[in-house]
Coordinates of C-alpha atoms in Angstrom, one line a residue:
M24 CA 98.6 82.1 83.7
P25 CA 101.3 79.9 82.4
D26 CA 104.8 81.2 82.9
D27 CA 105.5 81.4 79.2
D28 CA 102.6 83.8 78.8
R29 CA 103.8 86.3 81.5
P30 CA 106.6 88.0 79.5
A31 CA 104.4 88.5 76.5
T32 CA 101.7 90.0 78.6
G33 CA 104.2 92.3 80.4
L34 CA 105.5 93.4 76.9
R35 CA 102.0 94.1 75.8
E36 CA 101.3 96.2 78.8
R37 CA 104.5 98.2 78.4
K38 CA 103.7 98.8 74.8
K39 CA 100.2 100.0 75.6
A40 CA 101.7 102.3 78.3
R41 CA 104.3 103.7 75.8
T42 CA 101.5 104.4 73.2
K43 CA 99.3 106.1 75.8
A44 CA 102.2 108.3 76.9
A45 CA 103.1 109.1 73.3
I46 CA 99.6 110.1 72.5
Q47 CA 99.5 112.4 75.6
Q48 CA 102.9 113.9 74.8
H49 CA 102.0 114.8 71.2
A50 CA 98.6 116.2 72.4
M51 CA 100.3 118.5 74.9
R52 CA 102.7 119.7 72.3
L53 CA 99.9 120.5 69.9
F54 CA 97.9 122.2 72.6
S55 CA 100.9 124.4 73.3
E56 CA 101.6 125.2 69.7
Q57 CA 98.0 125.9 68.5
G58 CA 95.8 126.0 71.5
Y59 CA 93.4 123.5 73.1
Q60 CA 90.3 124.4 71.1
A61 CA 92.1 124.5 67.8
T62 CA 93.5 121.1 68.2
T63 CA 91.5 118.1 67.0
V64 CA 91.7 114.4 68.0
E65 CA 92.6 113.7 64.4
Q66 CA 95.6 115.9 64.5
I67 CA 96.8 114.3 67.7
A68 CA 96.3 110.9 66.4
A69 CA 98.2 111.8 63.2
A70 CA 101.1 113.3 65.3
A71 CA 101.3 110.1 67.4
E72 CA 101.0 107.9 64.3
V73 CA 97.9 106.1 65.5
S74 CA 94.4 106.1 64.1
P75 CA 91.6 108.2 65.7
S76 CA 90.0 104.9 66.8
T77 CA 93.1 104.0 68.7
F78 CA 93.2 107.4 70.3
F79 CA 89.7 106.7 71.6
R80 CA 90.6 103.3 72.9
Y81 CA 93.1 105.0 75.2
F82 CA 91.2 108.3 75.9
P83 CA 87.5 108.5 75.7
T84 CA 87.5 112.2 75.1
K85 CA 90.1 115.0 74.2
E86 CA 89.6 116.2 77.7
D87 CA 90.9 112.8 79.1
V88 CA 94.2 113.1 77.3
V89 CA 95.0 116.1 79.5
L90 CA 93.5 114.8 82.7
Y91 CA 95.2 111.5 82.6
D92 CA 98.1 111.3 85.1
A93 CA 100.4 108.3 84.7
L94 CA 101.5 108.9 88.4
D95 CA 98.1 108.1 89.9
P96 CA 98.6 104.3 89.9
V97 CA 102.1 104.8 91.3
L98 CA 100.9 106.9 94.0
L99 CA 98.1 104.4 94.8
E100 CA 100.7 101.6 95.2
A101 CA 102.9 103.8 97.3
F102 CA 99.9 104.4 99.6
R103 CA 99.2 100.8 99.9
A104 CA 102.8 100.1 100.7
Q105 CA 103.0 102.4 103.7
P106 CA 103.2 100.7 107.2
A107 CA 99.9 99.4 108.5
E108 CA 100.2 101.4 111.8
L109 CA 100.2 104.8 110.0
H110 CA 96.9 106.8 109.9
P111 CA 95.5 107.0 106.4
I112 CA 96.3 110.7 106.2
K113 CA 99.9 110.2 107.3
A114 CA 100.2 107.3 104.9
L115 CA 99.0 109.6 102.1
R116 CA 101.5 112.2 103.0
E117 CA 104.4 109.8 103.0
A118 CA 103.3 108.2 99.7
M119 CA 103.1 111.7 98.0
W120 CA 106.6 112.6 99.1
S121 CA 108.0 109.2 98.0
V122 CA 106.4 109.6 94.6
L123 CA 106.1 113.2 93.8
G124 CA 109.0 114.5 96.0
E125 CA 111.6 112.8 93.9
L126 CA 110.3 113.7 90.4
P127 CA 112.9 114.8 88.0
E128 CA 112.6 118.3 86.7
G129 CA 111.4 117.2 83.3
E130 CA 108.5 115.4 84.8
L131 CA 107.7 118.2 87.1
A132 CA 107.5 120.5 84.1
V133 CA 105.0 118.1 82.4
Q134 CA 102.8 118.2 85.6
S135 CA 103.0 122.0 85.6
E136 CA 102.1 122.3 81.9
R137 CA 99.1 120.0 82.5
D138 CA 98.0 122.0 85.5
T139 CA 98.2 125.3 83.5
L140 CA 96.1 124.0 80.8
I141 CA 93.5 122.6 83.1
R142 CA 93.2 125.9 84.8
A143 CA 92.9 127.9 81.5
V144 CA 90.2 125.8 79.8
P145 CA 86.7 126.0 81.3
E146 CA 85.7 122.5 80.3
L147 CA 88.8 121.0 81.7
R148 CA 88.4 122.9 85.0
A149 CA 84.9 121.4 85.3
R150 CA 86.1 117.9 84.5
M151 CA 88.8 118.4 87.1
L152 CA 86.1 118.8 89.7
D153 CA 84.5 115.5 88.5
E154 CA 87.9 113.9 88.9
F155 CA 87.9 115.0 92.5
A156 CA 84.6 113.5 93.1
K157 CA 85.8 110.2 91.6
N158 CA 88.9 110.4 93.8
L159 CA 86.7 110.6 96.8
E160 CA 85.2 107.2 96.0
L161 CA 88.6 105.7 95.2
F162 CA 90.2 107.0 98.4
A163 CA 87.3 105.8 100.5
E164 CA 87.8 102.3 99.1
I165 CA 91.6 102.2 99.8
V166 CA 91.1 103.8 103.3
A167 CA 88.4 101.1 104.0
D168 CA 90.8 98.4 102.9
R169 CA 93.6 99.8 105.0
V170 CA 91.5 100.0 108.3
G171 CA 89.4 97.0 107.7
R172 CA 86.0 98.7 107.3
R173 CA 83.5 99.2 104.5
P174 CA 83.9 102.1 102.0
D175 CA 80.4 103.4 102.9
D176 CA 81.3 103.5 106.6
P177 CA 80.6 107.1 107.7
A178 CA 84.0 107.5 109.4
V179 CA 85.8 106.3 106.3
R180 CA 83.9 108.6 104.0
T181 CA 84.5 111.5 106.4
V182 CA 88.2 111.0 106.2
A183 CA 88.0 110.5 102.4
G184 CA 85.9 113.6 102.1
A185 CA 88.1 115.7 104.3
V186 CA 91.2 114.7 102.3
I187 CA 89.5 115.5 98.9
G188 CA 88.3 118.8 100.3
V189 CA 91.8 119.8 101.4
G190 CA 93.0 118.8 97.9
I191 CA 90.5 121.0 96.2
S192 CA 91.3 123.9 98.5
A193 CA 95.1 123.6 98.0
W194 CA 94.6 123.3 94.3
Y195 CA 92.5 126.6 94.2
T196 CA 94.8 128.3 96.7
A197 CA 97.9 127.6 94.7
G198 CA 96.5 129.4 91.6
P199 CA 98.0 129.4 88.1
G200 CA 101.8 129.0 87.7
A201 CA 102.4 127.5 91.1
E202 CA 105.6 125.5 91.2
P203 CA 104.8 121.7 91.6
R204 CA 107.1 121.4 94.6
D205 CA 105.6 124.5 96.3
F206 CA 102.1 123.0 95.7
L207 CA 103.2 119.7 97.1
A208 CA 104.6 121.3 100.2
A209 CA 101.4 123.4 100.7
L210 CA 99.2 120.3 100.2
D211 CA 101.3 118.4 102.7
A212 CA 101.1 121.3 105.2
S213 CA 97.2 121.3 104.8
L214 CA 97.1 117.6 105.3
A215 CA 99.2 117.8 108.4
H216 CA 96.7 120.4 109.7
L217 CA 93.9 118.0 109.0
E218 CA 95.7 115.2 110.6
A219 CA 96.3 117.3 113.7
G220 CA 92.5 117.7 114.1
L221 CA 92.2 121.2 112.4
P222 CA 93.4 123.4 115.4
L223 CA 92.7 127.1 115.0

């Protein structure tokens, strides 16, 4: 790409990110005010000052506007940036604390609000389990890249599956209303137990 095109590309990406964030913020406000079921995509789009077709360009369904987490790519990059000598589970723990452990209170409140809504709405809970399954595939890929193996390597998939299983267990154990920092600490402790070989 020519150098002259890079600033314009960066500007477009930032504008898209701001639009996506604005749509999610208005959606969460409307869900809080009038309930998830009573809120339509058309209402969300109007509040965000975009068309319904623009909404669907950013979020394929109403469920996706809740499930989307802008921190996911940040966490992924933090994982990839961890020292090569760290075991993948340790690298994940370090990445989690570097990204989530320093979040401002306002962003923690947003995470807590999303979590409460996901737990309260049956279709969102079901989609959350689908997201865990997708994350297994993604984590297998980045672990494979880290250790120089294939994503379908049984050892890689075992590590990925174990980590996702710990995540599901921690999410259900935390229950509704769990403070994000408390959940993070509990998840980290569970991952440390997994890293230690699951001693009983």
